[in-house]
Amino acid sequence: MDIEQLEEIFKQEILTCYKNNDWRELLNLNPQSNNKIAYKFLWVWPSVDNLEFIARKLKQFSKKGIISIGCGCGLFEWILQQYLGSEFPVHGYEVNETWWKSRYSNPLFITHHYPSFPIDSKELKQDHILLFCYFNDGDAFKHYIDSFTGNVIIIIGPGDGRGTHTNPEPFRPRFGRIQYDLHSYQEVKNTKDYIAVYIKVEY
Ligand SMILES: C[S@@+](CC[C@H](N)C(=O)[O-])C[C@H]1O[C@@H](n2cnc3c(N)ncnc32)[C@H](O)[C@@H]1O
């Protein structure tokens, strides 16, 4: 079987879980997070512990939801939304609407927001956590950070030795002129990918 056929089979398995609202079964499609076919849909295949870690941060910092920048097809965000329930909305932001609406795109698992730049700071709600999962544009990251008036950011990406690259990296983010401190982190299973939580330093 060639890679495209394997991707198609995997996609159908994802879609079956999605249609059945079965996020636990969806997590089980890639239990070791080592299936390279899965990267086409999502870079980080979380554990229930990882979802709980993020849920705890929302409650700890009294935030009302999550804004995920560069959400791709939104599979991580859909899983997270199922886990959190409607009390904590998860919003997905992307660029290149034409591509995402083309026949080449993955199916979308959440509704996309396509911001116009420069971003209106009211759009990035202060009472939400700003999430970057495998984001890969350092300049755009700084632009989002400059526009964000909230104070909690989560970066998911590779630690040392993982062999992949993101910008920002979870432990060496370049925030620019605004200072954030690392608050806590958790590894995604044993993958060397990490969920890192940052808090804005208030003067
Ligand atoms: C490597 S993918 C990660 C997708 C998904 N978060 C995941 O973990 O599988 C990075 C995504 O960021 C999006 N992106 C790039 N620049 C962006 C920007 N300025 N604003 C929002 N999304 C952006 C890309 O379109 C792409 O879908």
PDB file of C-alpha atoms and ligand atoms in Angstrom:
ATOM      1  CA  MET A   1       0.000   0.000   0.000  1.00  0.00           C
ATOM      2  CA  ASP A   2       1.382   3.456  -0.778  1.00  0.00           C
ATOM      3  CA  ILE A   3       1.469   6.392   1.637  1.00  0.00           C
ATOM      4  CA  GLU A   4      -1.612   8.056   0.144  1.00  0.00           C
ATOM      5  CA  GLN A   5      -3.693   4.926   0.675  1.00  0.00           C
ATOM      6  CA  LEU A   6      -2.452   4.624   4.272  1.00  0.00           C
ATOM      7  CA  GLU A   7      -3.316   8.296   4.860  1.00  0.00           C
ATOM      8  CA  GLU A   8      -6.785   7.767   3.432  1.00  0.00           C
ATOM      9  CA  ILE A   9      -7.414   4.775   5.723  1.00  0.00           C
ATOM     10  CA  PHE A  10      -6.163   6.742   8.731  1.00  0.00           C
ATOM     11  CA  LYS A  11      -8.328   9.717   7.747  1.00  0.00           C
ATOM     12  CA  GLN A  12     -11.425   7.499   7.586  1.00  0.00           C
ATOM     13  CA  GLU A  13     -10.622   6.125  11.060  1.00  0.00           C
ATOM     14  CA  ILE A  14     -10.334   9.685  12.405  1.00  0.00           C
ATOM     15  CA  LEU A  15     -13.591  10.697  10.725  1.00  0.00           C
ATOM     16  CA  THR A  16     -15.428   7.713  12.214  1.00  0.00           C
ATOM     17  CA  CYS A  17     -14.295   8.720  15.734  1.00  0.00           C
ATOM     18  CA  TYR A  18     -15.191  12.347  15.018  1.00  0.00           C
ATOM     19  CA  LYS A  19     -18.677  11.474  13.743  1.00  0.00           C
ATOM     20  CA  ASN A  20     -19.225   9.240  16.790  1.00  0.00           C
ATOM     21  CA  ASN A  21     -17.974  11.987  19.139  1.00  0.00           C
ATOM     22  CA  ASP A  22     -15.518   9.398  20.426  1.00  0.00           C
ATOM     23  CA  TRP A  23     -12.415  11.391  21.342  1.00  0.00           C
ATOM     24  CA  ARG A  24     -11.043   8.571  23.545  1.00  0.00           C
ATOM     25  CA  GLU A  25     -11.084   6.132  20.631  1.00  0.00           C
ATOM     26  CA  LEU A  26      -9.460   8.850  18.509  1.00  0.00           C
ATOM     27  CA  LEU A  27      -6.584   9.123  21.001  1.00  0.00           C
ATOM     28  CA  ASN A  28      -6.223   5.334  20.728  1.00  0.00           C
ATOM     29  CA  LEU A  29      -5.572   5.579  16.988  1.00  0.00           C
ATOM     30  CA  ASN A  30      -2.019   6.670  17.813  1.00  0.00           C
ATOM     31  CA  PRO A  31      -1.333   5.387  21.333  1.00  0.00           C
ATOM     32  CA  GLN A  32       2.479   5.747  21.220  1.00  0.00           C
ATOM     33  CA  SER A  33       2.361   9.014  19.220  1.00  0.00           C
ATOM     34  CA  ASN A  34       4.856   7.446  16.806  1.00  0.00           C
ATOM     35  CA  ASN A  35       2.701   6.996  13.712  1.00  0.00           C
ATOM     36  CA  LYS A  36       4.209   9.252  11.034  1.00  0.00           C
ATOM     37  CA  ILE A  37       0.987   9.115   8.992  1.00  0.00           C
ATOM     38  CA  ALA A  38      -0.714  10.907  11.893  1.00  0.00           C
ATOM     39  CA  TYR A  39       1.460  14.029  11.412  1.00  0.00           C
ATOM     40  CA  LYS A  40      -0.573  14.918   8.348  1.00  0.00           C
ATOM     41  CA  PHE A  41      -3.520  15.546  10.683  1.00  0.00           C
ATOM     42  CA  LEU A  42      -1.883  16.527  13.962  1.00  0.00           C
ATOM     43  CA  TRP A  43       1.703  16.884  15.170  1.00  0.00           C
ATOM     44  CA  VAL A  44       1.004  16.128  18.804  1.00  0.00           C
ATOM     45  CA  TRP A  45      -1.217  13.214  19.811  1.00  0.00           C
ATOM     46  CA  PRO A  46      -2.007  13.925  23.465  1.00  0.00           C
ATOM     47  CA  SER A  47      -2.732  11.632  26.405  1.00  0.00           C
ATOM     48  CA  VAL A  48      -5.676  12.132  28.759  1.00  0.00           C
ATOM     49  CA  ASP A  49      -3.117  13.395  31.311  1.00  0.00           C
ATOM     50  CA  ASN A  50      -2.035  16.073  28.847  1.00  0.00           C
ATOM     51  CA  LEU A  51      -5.632  17.202  28.334  1.00  0.00           C
ATOM     52  CA  GLU A  52      -6.112  17.296  32.090  1.00  0.00           C
ATOM     53  CA  PHE A  53      -2.923  19.363  32.473  1.00  0.00           C
ATOM     54  CA  ILE A  54      -4.366  22.009  30.123  1.00  0.00           C
ATOM     55  CA  ALA A  55      -7.777  21.857  31.845  1.00  0.00           C
ATOM     56  CA  ARG A  56      -6.064  22.470  35.202  1.00  0.00           C
ATOM     57  CA  LYS A  57      -4.314  25.563  33.841  1.00  0.00           C
ATOM     58  CA  LEU A  58      -7.613  27.038  32.637  1.00  0.00           C
ATOM     59  CA  LYS A  59      -9.086  26.620  36.101  1.00  0.00           C
ATOM     60  CA  GLN A  60      -5.928  27.670  37.976  1.00  0.00           C
ATOM     61  CA  PHE A  61      -5.749  30.968  36.084  1.00  0.00           C
ATOM     62  CA  SER A  62      -9.550  31.461  35.921  1.00  0.00           C
ATOM     63  CA  LYS A  63      -9.572  31.594  32.128  1.00  0.00           C
ATOM     64  CA  LYS A  64     -12.713  31.140  30.058  1.00  0.00           C
ATOM     65  CA  GLY A  65     -11.352  29.336  27.019  1.00  0.00           C
ATOM     66  CA  ILE A  66      -8.532  28.797  24.548  1.00  0.00           C
ATOM     67  CA  ILE A  67      -7.506  30.571  21.366  1.00  0.00           C
ATOM     68  CA  SER A  68      -5.320  28.260  19.298  1.00  0.00           C
ATOM     69  CA  ILE A  69      -3.159  30.002  16.723  1.00  0.00           C
ATOM     70  CA  GLY A  70      -2.165  27.921  13.690  1.00  0.00           C
ATOM     71  CA  CYS A  71      -4.627  25.155  14.557  1.00  0.00           C
ATOM     72  CA  GLY A  72      -4.282  23.370  11.217  1.00  0.00           C
ATOM     73  CA  CYS A  73      -7.286  21.117  10.640  1.00  0.00           C
ATOM     74  CA  GLY A  74      -8.234  21.627  14.293  1.00  0.00           C
ATOM     75  CA  LEU A  75      -8.021  18.028  15.437  1.00  0.00           C
ATOM     76  CA  PHE A  76      -6.164  18.832  18.666  1.00  0.00           C
ATOM     77  CA  GLU A  77      -8.662  21.614  19.346  1.00  0.00           C
ATOM     78  CA  TRP A  78     -11.627  19.292  18.717  1.00  0.00           C
ATOM     79  CA  ILE A  79     -10.210  16.683  21.120  1.00  0.00           C
ATOM     80  CA  LEU A  80      -9.567  19.399  23.700  1.00  0.00           C
ATOM     81  CA  GLN A  81     -13.073  20.814  23.245  1.00  0.00           C
ATOM     82  CA  GLN A  82     -14.616  17.370  23.764  1.00  0.00           C
ATOM     83  CA  TYR A  83     -12.546  16.924  26.900  1.00  0.00           C
ATOM     84  CA  LEU A  84     -13.280  20.384  28.328  1.00  0.00           C
ATOM     85  CA  GLY A  85     -16.956  20.541  27.422  1.00  0.00           C
ATOM     86  CA  SER A  86     -18.824  23.632  26.278  1.00  0.00           C
ATOM     87  CA  GLU A  87     -17.977  25.536  29.472  1.00  0.00           C
ATOM     88  CA  PHE A  88     -14.544  26.274  27.984  1.00  0.00           C
ATOM     89  CA  PRO A  89     -14.715  27.149  24.272  1.00  0.00           C
ATOM     90  CA  VAL A  90     -11.700  26.377  22.070  1.00  0.00           C
ATOM     91  CA  HIS A  91     -11.258  28.720  19.075  1.00  0.00           C
ATOM     92  CA  GLY A  92      -8.990  27.959  16.118  1.00  0.00           C
ATOM     93  CA  TYR A  93      -7.121  30.572  14.091  1.00  0.00           C
ATOM     94  CA  GLU A  94      -5.550  29.983  10.687  1.00  0.00           C
ATOM     95  CA  VAL A  95      -4.333  31.753   7.577  1.00  0.00           C
ATOM     96  CA  ASN A  96      -4.943  31.006   3.892  1.00  0.00           C
ATOM     97  CA  GLU A  97      -8.701  30.470   3.862  1.00  0.00           C
ATOM     98  CA  THR A  98      -8.712  29.625   0.140  1.00  0.00           C
ATOM     99  CA  TRP A  99      -6.440  26.644   0.694  1.00  0.00           C
ATOM    100  CA  TRP A 100      -8.373  25.347   3.683  1.00  0.00           C
ATOM    101  CA  LYS A 101     -11.581  25.508   1.627  1.00  0.00           C
ATOM    102  CA  SER A 102      -9.998  23.736  -1.354  1.00  0.00           C
ATOM    103  CA  ARG A 103     -10.291  20.047  -2.152  1.00  0.00           C
ATOM    104  CA  TYR A 104      -6.630  19.528  -1.203  1.00  0.00           C
ATOM    105  CA  SER A 105      -7.224  20.429   2.428  1.00  0.00           C
ATOM    106  CA  ASN A 106      -7.706  17.995   5.316  1.00  0.00           C
ATOM    107  CA  PRO A 107     -11.238  17.884   6.658  1.00  0.00           C
ATOM    108  CA  LEU A 108     -11.751  20.628   9.247  1.00  0.00           C
ATOM    109  CA  PHE A 109     -12.680  19.522  12.743  1.00  0.00           C
ATOM    110  CA  ILE A 110     -13.439  22.990  14.122  1.00  0.00           C
ATOM    111  CA  THR A 111     -14.565  26.288  12.616  1.00  0.00           C
ATOM    112  CA  HIS A 112     -11.632  28.446  11.532  1.00  0.00           C
ATOM    113  CA  HIS A 113     -11.216  32.130  12.300  1.00  0.00           C
ATOM    114  CA  TYR A 114      -9.116  33.970   9.710  1.00  0.00           C
ATOM    115  CA  PRO A 115      -7.841  37.169  11.327  1.00  0.00           C
ATOM    116  CA  SER A 116      -6.899  40.238   9.355  1.00  0.00           C
ATOM    117  CA  PHE A 117      -3.487  41.711  10.083  1.00  0.00           C
ATOM    118  CA  PRO A 118      -2.574  43.733  12.040  1.00  0.00           C
ATOM    119  CA  ILE A 119      -4.739  41.884  14.527  1.00  0.00           C
ATOM    120  CA  ASP A 120      -7.234  43.825  16.568  1.00  0.00           C
ATOM    121  CA  SER A 121      -6.184  43.169  20.175  1.00  0.00           C
ATOM    122  CA  LYS A 122      -9.873  42.781  21.137  1.00  0.00           C
ATOM    123  CA  GLU A 123      -9.974  39.660  18.982  1.00  0.00           C
ATOM    124  CA  LEU A 124      -7.477  37.794  21.195  1.00  0.00           C
ATOM    125  CA  LYS A 125      -9.618  37.699  24.304  1.00  0.00           C
ATOM    126  CA  GLN A 126      -7.852  38.664  27.497  1.00  0.00           C
ATOM    127  CA  ASP A 127      -9.674  36.044  29.554  1.00  0.00           C
ATOM    128  CA  HIS A 128      -8.499  33.204  27.266  1.00  0.00           C
ATOM    129  CA  ILE A 129      -5.254  31.247  27.073  1.00  0.00           C
ATOM    130  CA  LEU A 130      -3.334  31.767  23.824  1.00  0.00           C
ATOM    131  CA  LEU A 131      -2.110  28.400  22.502  1.00  0.00           C
ATOM    132  CA  PHE A 132       0.536  27.678  19.867  1.00  0.00           C
ATOM    133  CA  CYS A 133       0.817  23.998  18.933  1.00  0.00           C
ATOM    134  CA  TYR A 134       3.694  23.264  16.549  1.00  0.00           C
ATOM    135  CA  PHE A 135       3.590  26.855  15.316  1.00  0.00           C
ATOM    136  CA  ASN A 136       6.318  27.706  12.835  1.00  0.00           C
ATOM    137  CA  ASP A 137       6.537  31.436  12.238  1.00  0.00           C
ATOM    138  CA  GLY A 138       8.558  33.428  14.792  1.00  0.00           C
ATOM    139  CA  ASP A 139       7.617  36.844  13.372  1.00  0.00           C
ATOM    140  CA  ALA A 140       3.905  36.045  13.364  1.00  0.00           C
ATOM    141  CA  PHE A 141       4.288  34.660  16.908  1.00  0.00           C
ATOM    142  CA  LYS A 142       5.704  38.014  18.088  1.00  0.00           C
ATOM    143  CA  HIS A 143       2.876  39.841  16.362  1.00  0.00           C
ATOM    144  CA  TYR A 144       0.279  37.725  18.187  1.00  0.00           C
ATOM    145  CA  ILE A 145       2.137  38.220  21.485  1.00  0.00           C
ATOM    146  CA  ASP A 146       2.234  42.009  20.987  1.00  0.00           C
ATOM    147  CA  SER A 147      -1.522  42.040  20.289  1.00  0.00           C
ATOM    148  CA  PHE A 148      -2.485  39.788  23.192  1.00  0.00           C
ATOM    149  CA  THR A 149      -3.641  41.603  26.320  1.00  0.00           C
ATOM    150  CA  GLY A 150      -4.087  38.414  28.382  1.00  0.00           C
ATOM    151  CA  ASN A 151      -1.347  36.847  30.464  1.00  0.00           C
ATOM    152  CA  VAL A 152      -1.217  33.061  29.913  1.00  0.00           C
ATOM    153  CA  ILE A 153       0.360  31.397  26.889  1.00  0.00           C
ATOM    154  CA  ILE A 154       0.839  27.719  26.135  1.00  0.00           C
ATOM    155  CA  ILE A 155       3.460  26.576  23.652  1.00  0.00           C
ATOM    156  CA  ILE A 156       3.481  22.965  22.474  1.00  0.00           C
ATOM    157  CA  GLY A 157       6.516  21.814  20.551  1.00  0.00           C
ATOM    158  CA  PRO A 158       9.690  19.758  20.611  1.00  0.00           C
ATOM    159  CA  GLY A 159      12.258  19.646  23.385  1.00  0.00           C
ATOM    160  CA  ASP A 160      15.917  18.760  22.788  1.00  0.00           C
ATOM    161  CA  GLY A 161      16.460  15.521  20.895  1.00  0.00           C
ATOM    162  CA  ARG A 162      12.985  15.297  19.416  1.00  0.00           C
ATOM    163  CA  GLY A 163      14.270  15.956  15.897  1.00  0.00           C
ATOM    164  CA  THR A 164      11.554  18.379  14.825  1.00  0.00           C
ATOM    165  CA  HIS A 165      11.536  22.164  14.775  1.00  0.00           C
ATOM    166  CA  THR A 166       9.023  24.845  15.719  1.00  0.00           C
ATOM    167  CA  ASN A 167       9.153  28.590  16.226  1.00  0.00           C
ATOM    168  CA  PRO A 168       8.506  29.309  19.031  1.00  0.00           C
ATOM    169  CA  GLU A 169      10.184  26.384  20.775  1.00  0.00           C
ATOM    170  CA  PRO A 170       8.584  25.472  24.109  1.00  0.00           C
ATOM    171  CA  PHE A 171      11.708  26.225  26.174  1.00  0.00           C
ATOM    172  CA  ARG A 172      13.384  28.954  24.097  1.00  0.00           C
ATOM    173  CA  PRO A 173      10.543  31.183  22.914  1.00  0.00           C
ATOM    174  CA  ARG A 174      11.404  34.638  21.640  1.00  0.00           C
ATOM    175  CA  PHE A 175       8.629  36.825  22.995  1.00  0.00           C
ATOM    176  CA  GLY A 176      10.198  40.110  21.888  1.00  0.00           C
ATOM    177  CA  ARG A 177       9.596  43.156  24.054  1.00  0.00           C
ATOM    178  CA  ILE A 178       7.071  41.527  26.427  1.00  0.00           C
ATOM    179  CA  GLN A 179       8.453  39.334  29.198  1.00  0.00           C
ATOM    180  CA  TYR A 180       6.971  35.968  30.106  1.00  0.00           C
ATOM    181  CA  ASP A 181       8.195  33.447  32.686  1.00  0.00           C
ATOM    182  CA  LEU A 182       7.956  29.690  32.377  1.00  0.00           C
ATOM    183  CA  HIS A 183       5.343  28.575  34.912  1.00  0.00           C
ATOM    184  CA  SER A 184       5.053  24.809  34.399  1.00  0.00           C
ATOM    185  CA  TYR A 185       5.333  22.136  31.726  1.00  0.00           C
ATOM    186  CA  GLN A 186       4.439  18.550  30.938  1.00  0.00           C
ATOM    187  CA  GLU A 187       5.792  16.078  28.392  1.00  0.00           C
ATOM    188  CA  VAL A 188       3.391  14.668  25.799  1.00  0.00           C
ATOM    189  CA  LYS A 189       3.609  10.967  26.729  1.00  0.00           C
ATOM    190  CA  ASN A 190       7.312  10.027  26.234  1.00  0.00           C
ATOM    191  CA  THR A 191       7.684  11.865  22.954  1.00  0.00           C
ATOM    192  CA  LYS A 192      10.084  14.696  23.867  1.00  0.00           C
ATOM    193  CA  ASP A 193       7.307  17.085  22.831  1.00  0.00           C
ATOM    194  CA  TYR A 194       6.299  19.402  25.659  1.00  0.00           C
ATOM    195  CA  ILE A 195       3.400  21.572  26.742  1.00  0.00           C
ATOM    196  CA  ALA A 196       4.962  24.685  28.300  1.00  0.00           C
ATOM    197  CA  VAL A 197       2.922  27.288  30.186  1.00  0.00           C
ATOM    198  CA  TYR A 198       4.110  30.907  30.353  1.00  0.00           C
ATOM    199  CA  ILE A 199       2.851  33.785  32.464  1.00  0.00           C
ATOM    200  CA  LYS A 200       3.287  37.438  31.606  1.00  0.00           C
ATOM    201  CA  VAL A 201       5.589  39.305  33.978  1.00  0.00           C
ATOM    202  CA  GLU A 202       3.651  42.236  35.380  1.00  0.00           C
ATOM    203  CA  TYR A 203       5.564  45.348  36.363  1.00  0.00           C
TER     204      TYR A 203
HETATM  205  C1  LIG B   1       3.031  22.920  11.564  1.00  0.00           C
HETATM  206  S1  LIG B   1       1.375  23.434  11.384  1.00  0.00           S
HETATM  207  C2  LIG B   1       0.684  22.914  12.936  1.00  0.00           C
HETATM  208  C3  LIG B   1      -0.764  22.600  12.823  1.00  0.00           C
HETATM  209  C4  LIG B   1      -1.401  22.073  14.109  1.00  0.00           C
HETATM  210  N1  LIG B   1      -1.378  23.063  15.171  1.00  0.00           N
HETATM  211  C5  LIG B   1      -0.733  20.798  14.590  1.00  0.00           C
HETATM  212  O1  LIG B   1      -0.137  20.796  15.678  1.00  0.00           O
HETATM  213  O2  LIG B   1      -0.806  19.794  13.865  1.00  0.00           O
HETATM  214  C6  LIG B   1       1.464  25.206  11.578  1.00  0.00           C
HETATM  215  C7  LIG B   1       0.150  25.897  11.173  1.00  0.00           C
HETATM  216  O3  LIG B   1       0.267  27.285  11.442  1.00  0.00           O
HETATM  217  C8  LIG B   1      -0.449  27.980  10.433  1.00  0.00           C
HETATM  218  N2  LIG B   1       0.012  29.384  10.386  1.00  0.00           N
HETATM  219  C9  LIG B   1       1.162  29.869   9.861  1.00  0.00           C
HETATM  220  N3  LIG B   1       1.225  31.211  10.017  1.00  0.00           N
HETATM  221  C10 LIG B   1       0.097  31.580  10.687  1.00  0.00           C
HETATM  222  C11 LIG B   1      -0.422  32.823  11.163  1.00  0.00           C
HETATM  223  N4  LIG B   1       0.234  33.980  10.952  1.00  0.00           N
HETATM  224  N5  LIG B   1      -1.598  32.829  11.821  1.00  0.00           N
HETATM  225  C12 LIG B   1      -2.290  31.673  12.012  1.00  0.00           C
HETATM  226  N6  LIG B   1      -1.848  30.462  11.580  1.00  0.00           N
HETATM  227  C13 LIG B   1      -0.678  30.411  10.927  1.00  0.00           C
HETATM  228  C14 LIG B   1      -0.145  27.191   9.175  1.00  0.00           C
HETATM  229  O4  LIG B   1      -1.122  27.436   8.168  1.00  0.00           O
HETATM  230  C15 LIG B   1      -0.182  25.757   9.698  1.00  0.00           C
HETATM  231  O5  LIG B   1      -1.464  25.191   9.567  1.00  0.00           O
END
